[in-house]
Short mmCIF file of C-alpha atoms and ligand atoms in Angstrom, two decimals:
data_model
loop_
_atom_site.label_atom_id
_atom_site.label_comp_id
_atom_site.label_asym_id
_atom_site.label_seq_id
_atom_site.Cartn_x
_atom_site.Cartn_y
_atom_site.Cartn_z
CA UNK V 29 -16.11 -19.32 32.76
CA UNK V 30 -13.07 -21.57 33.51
CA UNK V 31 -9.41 -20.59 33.91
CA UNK V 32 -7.14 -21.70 31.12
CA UNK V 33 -4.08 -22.56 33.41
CA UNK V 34 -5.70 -23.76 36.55
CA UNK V 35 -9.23 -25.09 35.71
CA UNK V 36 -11.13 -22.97 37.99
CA UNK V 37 -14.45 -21.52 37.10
CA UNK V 38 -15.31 -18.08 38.02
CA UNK V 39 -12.53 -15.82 35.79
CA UNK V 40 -13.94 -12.49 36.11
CA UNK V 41 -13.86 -10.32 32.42
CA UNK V 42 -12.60 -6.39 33.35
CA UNK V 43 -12.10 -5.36 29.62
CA UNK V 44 -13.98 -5.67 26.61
CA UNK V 45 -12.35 -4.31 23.44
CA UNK V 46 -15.48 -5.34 21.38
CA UNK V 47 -14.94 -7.02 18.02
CA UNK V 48 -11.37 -6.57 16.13
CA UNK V 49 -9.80 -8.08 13.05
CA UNK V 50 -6.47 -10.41 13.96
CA UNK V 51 -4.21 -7.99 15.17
CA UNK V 52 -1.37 -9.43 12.69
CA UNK V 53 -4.19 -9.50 9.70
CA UNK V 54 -2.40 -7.22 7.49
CA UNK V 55 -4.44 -6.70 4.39
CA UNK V 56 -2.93 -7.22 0.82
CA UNK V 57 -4.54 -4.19 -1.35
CA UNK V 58 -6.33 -6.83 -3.93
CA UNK V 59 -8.27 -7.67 -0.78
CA UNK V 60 -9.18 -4.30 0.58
CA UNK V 61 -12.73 -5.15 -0.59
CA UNK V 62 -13.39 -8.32 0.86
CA UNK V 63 -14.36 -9.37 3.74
CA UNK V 64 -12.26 -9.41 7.27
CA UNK V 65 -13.01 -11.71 9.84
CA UNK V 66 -13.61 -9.97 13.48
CA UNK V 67 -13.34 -11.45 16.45
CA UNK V 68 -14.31 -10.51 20.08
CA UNK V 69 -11.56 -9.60 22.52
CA UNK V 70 -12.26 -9.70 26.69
CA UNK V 71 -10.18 -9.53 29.01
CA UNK V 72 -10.31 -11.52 32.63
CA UNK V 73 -8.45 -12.34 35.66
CA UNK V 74 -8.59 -15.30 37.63
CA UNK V 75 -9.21 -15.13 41.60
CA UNK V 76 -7.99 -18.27 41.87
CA UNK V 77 -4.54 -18.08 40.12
CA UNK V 78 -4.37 -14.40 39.53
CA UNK V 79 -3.56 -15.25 35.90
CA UNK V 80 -4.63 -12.27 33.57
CA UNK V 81 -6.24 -14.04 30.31
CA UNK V 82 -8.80 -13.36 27.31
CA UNK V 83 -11.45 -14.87 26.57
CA UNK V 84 -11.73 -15.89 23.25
CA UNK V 85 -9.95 -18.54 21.31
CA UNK V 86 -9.12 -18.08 18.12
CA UNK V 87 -7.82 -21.07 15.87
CA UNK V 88 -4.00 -21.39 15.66
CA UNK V 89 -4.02 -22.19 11.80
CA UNK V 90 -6.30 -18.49 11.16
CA UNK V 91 -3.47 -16.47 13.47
CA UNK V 92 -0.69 -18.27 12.07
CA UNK V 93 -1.21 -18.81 8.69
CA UNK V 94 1.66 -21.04 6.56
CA UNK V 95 2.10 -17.86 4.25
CA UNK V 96 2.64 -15.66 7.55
CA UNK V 97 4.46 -13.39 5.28
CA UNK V 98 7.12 -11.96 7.45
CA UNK V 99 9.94 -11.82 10.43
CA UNK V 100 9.86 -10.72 13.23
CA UNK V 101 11.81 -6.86 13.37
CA UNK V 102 14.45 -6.94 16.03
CA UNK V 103 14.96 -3.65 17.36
CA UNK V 104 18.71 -2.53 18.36
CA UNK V 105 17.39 -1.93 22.03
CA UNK V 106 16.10 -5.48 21.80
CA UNK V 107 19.19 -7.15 20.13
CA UNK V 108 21.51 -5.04 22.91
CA UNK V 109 19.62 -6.67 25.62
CA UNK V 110 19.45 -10.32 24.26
CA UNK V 111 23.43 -9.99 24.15
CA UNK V 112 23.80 -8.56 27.30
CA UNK V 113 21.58 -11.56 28.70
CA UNK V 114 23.55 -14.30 26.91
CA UNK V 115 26.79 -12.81 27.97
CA UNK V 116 25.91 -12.67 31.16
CA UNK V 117 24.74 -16.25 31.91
CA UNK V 118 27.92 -17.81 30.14
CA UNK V 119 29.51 -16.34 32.92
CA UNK V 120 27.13 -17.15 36.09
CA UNK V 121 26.44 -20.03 34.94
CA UNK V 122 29.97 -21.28 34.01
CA UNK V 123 28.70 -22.56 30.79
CA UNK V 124 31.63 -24.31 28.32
CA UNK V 125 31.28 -26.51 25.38
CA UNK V 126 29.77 -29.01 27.63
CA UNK V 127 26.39 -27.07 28.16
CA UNK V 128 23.45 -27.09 26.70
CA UNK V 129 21.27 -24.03 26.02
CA UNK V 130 17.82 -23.90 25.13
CA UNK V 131 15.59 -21.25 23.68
CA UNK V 132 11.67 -21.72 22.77
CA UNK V 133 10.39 -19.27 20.87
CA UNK V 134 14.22 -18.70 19.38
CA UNK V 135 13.24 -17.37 16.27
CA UNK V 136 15.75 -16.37 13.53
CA UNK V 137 18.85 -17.21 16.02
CA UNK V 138 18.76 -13.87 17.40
CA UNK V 139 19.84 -14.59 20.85
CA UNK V 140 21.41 -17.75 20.71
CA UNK V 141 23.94 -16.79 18.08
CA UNK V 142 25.71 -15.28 21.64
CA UNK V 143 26.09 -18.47 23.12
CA UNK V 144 27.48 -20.03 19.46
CA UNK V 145 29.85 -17.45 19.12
CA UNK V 146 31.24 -18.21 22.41
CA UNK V 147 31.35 -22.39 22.00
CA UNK V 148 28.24 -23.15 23.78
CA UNK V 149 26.14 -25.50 22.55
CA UNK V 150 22.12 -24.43 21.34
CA UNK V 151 19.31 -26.07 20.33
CA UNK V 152 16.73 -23.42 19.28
CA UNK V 153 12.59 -24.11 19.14
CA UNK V 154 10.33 -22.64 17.10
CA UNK V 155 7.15 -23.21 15.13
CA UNK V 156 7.34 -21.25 12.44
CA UNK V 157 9.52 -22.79 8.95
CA UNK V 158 10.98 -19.70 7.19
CA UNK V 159 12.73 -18.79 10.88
CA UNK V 160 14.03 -21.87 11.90
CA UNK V 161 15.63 -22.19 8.67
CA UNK V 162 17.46 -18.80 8.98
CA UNK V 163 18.67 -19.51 12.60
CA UNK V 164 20.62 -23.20 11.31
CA UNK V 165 21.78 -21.25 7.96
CA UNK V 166 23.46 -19.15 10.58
CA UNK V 167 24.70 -22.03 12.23
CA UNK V 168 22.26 -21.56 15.27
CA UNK V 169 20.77 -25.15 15.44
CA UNK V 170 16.81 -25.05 16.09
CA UNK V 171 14.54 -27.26 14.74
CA UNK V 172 10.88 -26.31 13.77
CA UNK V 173 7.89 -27.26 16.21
CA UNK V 174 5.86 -26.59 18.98
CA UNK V 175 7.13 -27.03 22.54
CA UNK V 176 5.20 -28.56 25.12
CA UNK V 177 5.39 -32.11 27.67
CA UNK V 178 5.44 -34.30 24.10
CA UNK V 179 8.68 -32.51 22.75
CA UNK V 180 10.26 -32.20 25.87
CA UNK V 181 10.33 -35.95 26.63
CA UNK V 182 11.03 -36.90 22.69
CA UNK V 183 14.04 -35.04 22.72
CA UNK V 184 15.83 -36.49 25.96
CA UNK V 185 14.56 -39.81 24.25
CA UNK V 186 16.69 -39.14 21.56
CA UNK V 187 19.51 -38.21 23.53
CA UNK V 188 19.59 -34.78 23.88
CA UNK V 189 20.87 -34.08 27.49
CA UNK V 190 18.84 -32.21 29.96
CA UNK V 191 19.77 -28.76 29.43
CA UNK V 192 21.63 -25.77 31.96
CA UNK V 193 19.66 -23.03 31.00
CA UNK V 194 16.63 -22.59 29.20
CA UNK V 195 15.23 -19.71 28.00
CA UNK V 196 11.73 -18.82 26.84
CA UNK V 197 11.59 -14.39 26.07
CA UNK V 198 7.81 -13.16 25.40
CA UNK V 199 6.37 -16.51 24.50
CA UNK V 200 4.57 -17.38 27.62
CA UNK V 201 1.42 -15.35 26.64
CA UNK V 202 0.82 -17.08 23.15
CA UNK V 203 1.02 -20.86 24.39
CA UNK V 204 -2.50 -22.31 24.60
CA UNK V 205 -1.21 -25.44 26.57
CA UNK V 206 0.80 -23.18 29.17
CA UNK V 207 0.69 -26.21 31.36
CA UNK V 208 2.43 -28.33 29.08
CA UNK V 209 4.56 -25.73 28.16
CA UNK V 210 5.98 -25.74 31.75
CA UNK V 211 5.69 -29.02 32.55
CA UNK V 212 7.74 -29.83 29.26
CA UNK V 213 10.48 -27.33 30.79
CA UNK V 214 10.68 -29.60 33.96
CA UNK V 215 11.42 -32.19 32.26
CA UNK V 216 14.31 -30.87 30.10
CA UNK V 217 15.92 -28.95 32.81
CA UNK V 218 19.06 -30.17 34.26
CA UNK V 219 18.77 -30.65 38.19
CA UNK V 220 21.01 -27.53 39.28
CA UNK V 221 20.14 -25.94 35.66
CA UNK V 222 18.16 -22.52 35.37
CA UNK V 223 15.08 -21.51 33.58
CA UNK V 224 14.61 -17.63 32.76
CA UNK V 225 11.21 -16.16 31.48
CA UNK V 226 10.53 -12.80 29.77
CA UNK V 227 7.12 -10.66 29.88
CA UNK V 228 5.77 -7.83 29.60
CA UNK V 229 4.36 -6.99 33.11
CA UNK V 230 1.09 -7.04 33.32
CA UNK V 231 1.24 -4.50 36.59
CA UNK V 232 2.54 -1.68 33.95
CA UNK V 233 -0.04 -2.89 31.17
CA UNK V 234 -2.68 -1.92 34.07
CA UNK V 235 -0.75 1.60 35.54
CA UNK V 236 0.18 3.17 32.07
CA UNK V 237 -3.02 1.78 30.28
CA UNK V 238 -1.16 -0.09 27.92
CA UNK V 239 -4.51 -1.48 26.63
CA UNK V 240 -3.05 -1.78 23.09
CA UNK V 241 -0.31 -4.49 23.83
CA UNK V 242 -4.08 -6.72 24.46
CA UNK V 243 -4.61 -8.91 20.91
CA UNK V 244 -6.00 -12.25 19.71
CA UNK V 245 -2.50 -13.73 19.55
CA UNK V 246 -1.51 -12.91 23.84
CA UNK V 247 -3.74 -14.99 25.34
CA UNK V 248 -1.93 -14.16 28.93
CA UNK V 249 -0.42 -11.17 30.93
CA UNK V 250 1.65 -12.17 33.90
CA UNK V 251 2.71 -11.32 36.71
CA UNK V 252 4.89 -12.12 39.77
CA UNK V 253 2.35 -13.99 41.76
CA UNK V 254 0.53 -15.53 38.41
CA UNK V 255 4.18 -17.09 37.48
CA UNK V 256 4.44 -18.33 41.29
CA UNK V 257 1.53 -19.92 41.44
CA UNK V 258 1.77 -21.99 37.96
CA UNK V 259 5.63 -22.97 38.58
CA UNK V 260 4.42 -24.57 42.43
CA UNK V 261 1.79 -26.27 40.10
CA UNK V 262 4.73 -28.00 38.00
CA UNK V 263 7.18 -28.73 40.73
CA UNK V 264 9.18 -25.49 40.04
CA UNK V 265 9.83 -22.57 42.08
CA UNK V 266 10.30 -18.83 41.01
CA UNK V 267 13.57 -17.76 42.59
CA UNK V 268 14.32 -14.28 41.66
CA UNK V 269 13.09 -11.66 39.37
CA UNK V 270 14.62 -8.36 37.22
CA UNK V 271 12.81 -5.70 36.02
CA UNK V 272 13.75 -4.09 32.72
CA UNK V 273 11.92 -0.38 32.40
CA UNK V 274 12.06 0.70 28.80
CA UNK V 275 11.94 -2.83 27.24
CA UNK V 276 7.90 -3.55 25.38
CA UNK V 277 6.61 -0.64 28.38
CA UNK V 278 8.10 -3.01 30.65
CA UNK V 279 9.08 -6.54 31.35
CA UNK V 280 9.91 -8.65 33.84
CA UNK V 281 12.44 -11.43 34.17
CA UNK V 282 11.73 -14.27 36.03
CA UNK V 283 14.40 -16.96 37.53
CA UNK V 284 13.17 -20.56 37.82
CA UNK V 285 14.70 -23.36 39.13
CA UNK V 286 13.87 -26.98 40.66
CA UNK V 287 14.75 -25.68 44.16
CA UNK V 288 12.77 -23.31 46.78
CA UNK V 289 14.10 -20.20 47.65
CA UNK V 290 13.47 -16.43 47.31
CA UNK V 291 15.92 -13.37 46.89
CA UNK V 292 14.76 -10.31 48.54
CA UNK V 293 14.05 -8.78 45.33
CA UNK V 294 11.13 -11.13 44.74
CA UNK V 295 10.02 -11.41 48.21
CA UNK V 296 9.53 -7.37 47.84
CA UNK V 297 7.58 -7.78 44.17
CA UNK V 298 5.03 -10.56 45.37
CA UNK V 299 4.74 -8.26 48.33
CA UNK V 300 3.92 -5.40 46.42
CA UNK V 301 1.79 -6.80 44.52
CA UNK V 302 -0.43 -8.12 47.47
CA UNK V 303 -0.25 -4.72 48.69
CA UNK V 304 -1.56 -2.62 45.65
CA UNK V 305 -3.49 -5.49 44.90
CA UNK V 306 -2.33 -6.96 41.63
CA UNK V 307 -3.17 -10.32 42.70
CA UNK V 308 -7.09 -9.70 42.79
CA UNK V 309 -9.85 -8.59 41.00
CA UNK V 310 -10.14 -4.71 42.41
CA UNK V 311 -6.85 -3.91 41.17
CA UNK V 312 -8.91 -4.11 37.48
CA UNK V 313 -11.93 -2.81 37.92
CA UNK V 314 -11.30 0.51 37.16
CA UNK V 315 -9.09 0.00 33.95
CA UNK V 316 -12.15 -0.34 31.35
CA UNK V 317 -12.64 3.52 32.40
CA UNK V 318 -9.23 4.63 32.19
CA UNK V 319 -9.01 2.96 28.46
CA UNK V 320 -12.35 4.42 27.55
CA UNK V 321 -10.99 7.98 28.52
CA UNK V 322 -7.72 7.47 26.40
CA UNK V 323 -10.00 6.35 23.68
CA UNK V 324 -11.80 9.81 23.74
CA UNK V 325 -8.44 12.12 24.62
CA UNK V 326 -6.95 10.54 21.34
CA UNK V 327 -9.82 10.96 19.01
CA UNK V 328 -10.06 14.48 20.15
CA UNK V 329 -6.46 15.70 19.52
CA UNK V 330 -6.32 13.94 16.30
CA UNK V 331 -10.26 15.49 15.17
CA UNK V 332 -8.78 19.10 16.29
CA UNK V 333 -5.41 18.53 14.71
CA UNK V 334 -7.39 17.51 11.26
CA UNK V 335 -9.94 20.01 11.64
CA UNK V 336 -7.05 22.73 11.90
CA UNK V 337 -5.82 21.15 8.42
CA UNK V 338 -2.75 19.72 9.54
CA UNK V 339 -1.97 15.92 8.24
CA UNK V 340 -1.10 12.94 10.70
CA UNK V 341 0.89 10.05 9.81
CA UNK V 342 1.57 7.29 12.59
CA UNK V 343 4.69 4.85 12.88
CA UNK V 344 4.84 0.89 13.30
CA UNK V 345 2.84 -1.61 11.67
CA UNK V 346 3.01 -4.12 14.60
CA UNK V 347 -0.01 -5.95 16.31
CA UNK V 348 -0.09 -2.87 19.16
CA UNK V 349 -0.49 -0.42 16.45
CA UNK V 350 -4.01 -2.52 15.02
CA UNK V 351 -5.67 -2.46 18.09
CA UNK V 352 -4.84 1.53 18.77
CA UNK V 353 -6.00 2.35 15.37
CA UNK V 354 -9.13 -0.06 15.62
CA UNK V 355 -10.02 0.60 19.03
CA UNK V 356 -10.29 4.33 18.83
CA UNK V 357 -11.43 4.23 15.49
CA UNK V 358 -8.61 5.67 13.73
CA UNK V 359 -9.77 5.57 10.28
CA UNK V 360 -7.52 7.00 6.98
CA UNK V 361 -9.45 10.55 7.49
CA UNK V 362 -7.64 10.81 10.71
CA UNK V 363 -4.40 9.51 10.53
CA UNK V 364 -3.74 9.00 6.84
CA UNK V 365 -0.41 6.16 6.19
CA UNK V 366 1.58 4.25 8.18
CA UNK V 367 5.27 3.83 8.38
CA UNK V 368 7.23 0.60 8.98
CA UNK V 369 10.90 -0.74 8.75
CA UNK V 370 9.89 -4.50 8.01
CA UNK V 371 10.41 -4.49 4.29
CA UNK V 372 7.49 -7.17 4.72
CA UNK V 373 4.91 -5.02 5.28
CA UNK V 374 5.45 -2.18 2.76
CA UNK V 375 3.02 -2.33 0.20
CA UNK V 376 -0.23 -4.17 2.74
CA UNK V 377 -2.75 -1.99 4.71
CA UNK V 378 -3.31 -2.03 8.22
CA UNK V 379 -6.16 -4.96 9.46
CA UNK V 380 -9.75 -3.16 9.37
CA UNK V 381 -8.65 0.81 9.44
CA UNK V 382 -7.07 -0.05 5.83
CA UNK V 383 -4.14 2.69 6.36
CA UNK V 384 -1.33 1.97 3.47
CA UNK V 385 1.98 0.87 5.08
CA UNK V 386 5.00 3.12 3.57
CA UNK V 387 8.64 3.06 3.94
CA UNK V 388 9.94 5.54 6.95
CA UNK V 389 11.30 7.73 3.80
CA UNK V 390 7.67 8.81 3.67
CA UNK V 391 7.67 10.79 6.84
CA UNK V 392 10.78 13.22 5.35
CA UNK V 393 9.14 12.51 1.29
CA UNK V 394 5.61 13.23 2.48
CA UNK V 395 6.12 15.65 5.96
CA UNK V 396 3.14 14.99 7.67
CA UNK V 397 2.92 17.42 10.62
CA UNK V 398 2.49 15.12 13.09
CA UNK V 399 3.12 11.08 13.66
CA UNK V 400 1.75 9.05 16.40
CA UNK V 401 3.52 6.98 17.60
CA UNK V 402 1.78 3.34 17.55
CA UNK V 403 5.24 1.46 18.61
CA UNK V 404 5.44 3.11 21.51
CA UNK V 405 7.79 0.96 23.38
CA UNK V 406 10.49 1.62 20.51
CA UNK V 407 9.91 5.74 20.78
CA UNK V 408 13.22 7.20 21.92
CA UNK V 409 14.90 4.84 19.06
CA UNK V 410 12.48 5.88 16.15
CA UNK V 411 13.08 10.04 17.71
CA UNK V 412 16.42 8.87 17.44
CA UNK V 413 16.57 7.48 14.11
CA UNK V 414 14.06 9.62 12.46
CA UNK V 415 16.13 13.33 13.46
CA UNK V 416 15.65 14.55 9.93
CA UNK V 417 11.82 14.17 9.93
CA UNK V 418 11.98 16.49 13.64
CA UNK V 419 14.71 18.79 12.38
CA UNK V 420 12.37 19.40 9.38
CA UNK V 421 9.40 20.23 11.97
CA UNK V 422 8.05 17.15 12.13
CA UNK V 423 6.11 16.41 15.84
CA UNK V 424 5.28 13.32 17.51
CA UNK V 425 2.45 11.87 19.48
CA UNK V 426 2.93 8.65 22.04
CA UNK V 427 -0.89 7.78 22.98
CA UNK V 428 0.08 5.77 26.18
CA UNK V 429 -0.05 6.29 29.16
CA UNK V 430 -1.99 9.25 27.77
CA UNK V 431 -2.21 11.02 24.55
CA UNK V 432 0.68 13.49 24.09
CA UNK V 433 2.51 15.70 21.80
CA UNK V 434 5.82 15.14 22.56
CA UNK V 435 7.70 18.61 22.60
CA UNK V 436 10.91 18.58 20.35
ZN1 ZN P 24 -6.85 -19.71 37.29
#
């Protein structure tokens, strides 16, 4: 099989989740009878690029459908760090009313707004309608399409300068055309101008078997020495890199910029990940195992916990929580509604394991004894925000790294 970002054949698969509805599928009740389309899901790596990919293509138009029927929910951890980012490159980067910043992937205006408030020009890039036209009724301008080489080079035809900063957060594993995603950031970066990148890291999808954050719509998982390698490909270099613990189980931000050159911090990730091996194929053997075991550990606690009569809800609707529930097999016997913030999703079921989605009321209204925890990466918020449900002897279970009753 050939690589998706560097052409190479020989990708070797270390994962295969078997067959799985689209992870994003939700389910209107009138169509709980029907039928649901599956689709395989493998997992790879590439010797020659060290870029972590799947398999399987699905088509755009059946993951994104026009309809897509809701927003994307910004947590407050999330919006906190966005700000913090913005603020702080206004001030490295001396940026004034003369500078442009870019985002792709920008959404409703959720990060940009920052730069707006403080007199720096945006332009904001995303695909999807209803979003793009909530960031400019905000007065974030963005205009709706997909980035890539084509864009990049229609927009500085039309005059809009080469920009200081552009900034692409957890979009670099959905782009099909990665290479002319990047090579369509060369072109609209200002010479001395800085690019910074947002993942999750694919080293701490591996180490705390964070097999769920694996669906149809990320077709990559990166990592220090995958990013390297594609930026050299384009003419860019990666410059520097921050890690950020308790955002999505763990992200990295990488620093890219037309010129060569590596901070310390960087040299010591690329060397660390030569060293435990990140950059080839050993490093993955083993995780197929490791996700097979977690599989069993969590059917078992929730079969004993059902079996002793008590009830289990679980909490977040998100892609993550689809393939947890469908993976393990976590059907409405064992874990019997799920909770969710988005408005949006209140009222659908959850793709293939059919669970209703509820407002949070539910766990306080409805007191199951126990709720997993499906958005895991959010946990200490949702404990946070949900103190009535624990107060009222509510417990909760976080399945990753392994499956655990958190004590209260
Ligand atoms: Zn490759």
């Amino acid at each position: 099989m050939r690589c998706r970002v560097c052409g190479v054949v020989g990708v070797r698969p270390f994962l295969d989740l078997g067959k799985m509805p689209l992870s994003d599928g939700l389910v209107r009740p009138e169509n709980l009878q029907g039928p649901e389309l599956t689709f395989a899901l493998e997992v790879a790596f590439c010797p020659n690029c060290a870029m972590v990919q799947i398999l399987q293509d699905v088509a755009q138009e059946v993951l994104f459908p026009e309809d897509y029927p809701y927003f994307s929910s910004f947590s407050d951890q999330l919006l906190a760090h966005s700000r913090r980012h913005a603020l702080n490159l206004v001030e490295t980067r001396s940026l004034s009313g003369d500078s442009l910043v870019v985002e792709l992937a920008s959404n409703d205006g959720y990060l940009l707004q920052n730069f707006v408030e403080l007199g720096v020009p945006v332009l904001g890039i995303d695909p999807a309608p209803a979003q793009v036209k909530a960031a400019n009724d905000k007065g974030v301008r963005s205009i709706c399409r997909f980035f890539g080489l084509e864009l990049a080079e229609e927009l500085l035809a039309g005059g809009t300068g080469q920009a200081e900063v552009i900034i692409a957060n957890n979009v670099c594993a959905h782009v099909p055309d990665l290479n002319g995603f990047v090579a369509g950031m060369k072109a609209l970066l200002a010479p001395g101008g800085l690019i910074t990148i947002e993942n999750p890291y694919v080293r701490d999808l591996i180490d705390h078997c964070e097999f769920d954050t694996i669906y149809h719509e990320h077709l990559f998982y990166h990592s220090c020495t995958g990013i390297a390698r594609l930026m050299e490909r384009h003419g860019l270099h990666l410059n520097h890199v921050e890690y950020f613990a308790e955002l999505h189980g763990g992200t990295l931000r990488y620093h890219v910029s037309h010129q060569a050159g590596r901070t310390p911090e960087l040299e010591a990730y690329l060397a660390d990940e030569a060293a435990t091996g990140v950059d080839s194929f050993r490093y993955y053997e083993g995780f197929a195992q490791r996700v097979e075991q977690l599989r069993v550990d969590l059917r078992a606690l929730l079969s004993s916990l059902r079996a002793q009569g008590r009830t289990v809800a679980a909490y977040g609707a998100a892609a993550k929580g689809s393939t947890m529930l469908n993976y393990v097999g976590i059907d409405g016997d064992l874990v019997s509604f799920v909770v969710d913030r988005n408005t949006h999703k209140q009222g659908l079921h959850m793709p293939g394991t059919h669970q209703p989605i509820l407002g949070v009321d539910a766990l306080v209204e409805q007191r199951p004894d126990f709720t997993l925890i499906l958005a895991w990466n959010f946990k200490e918020e949702i404990m946070g925000q949900q103190r009535g449900y624990t107060e009222a002897g509510g417990q909760w279970i976080v399945p990753v790294p392994h499956p655990e009753v958190i004590a209260s």
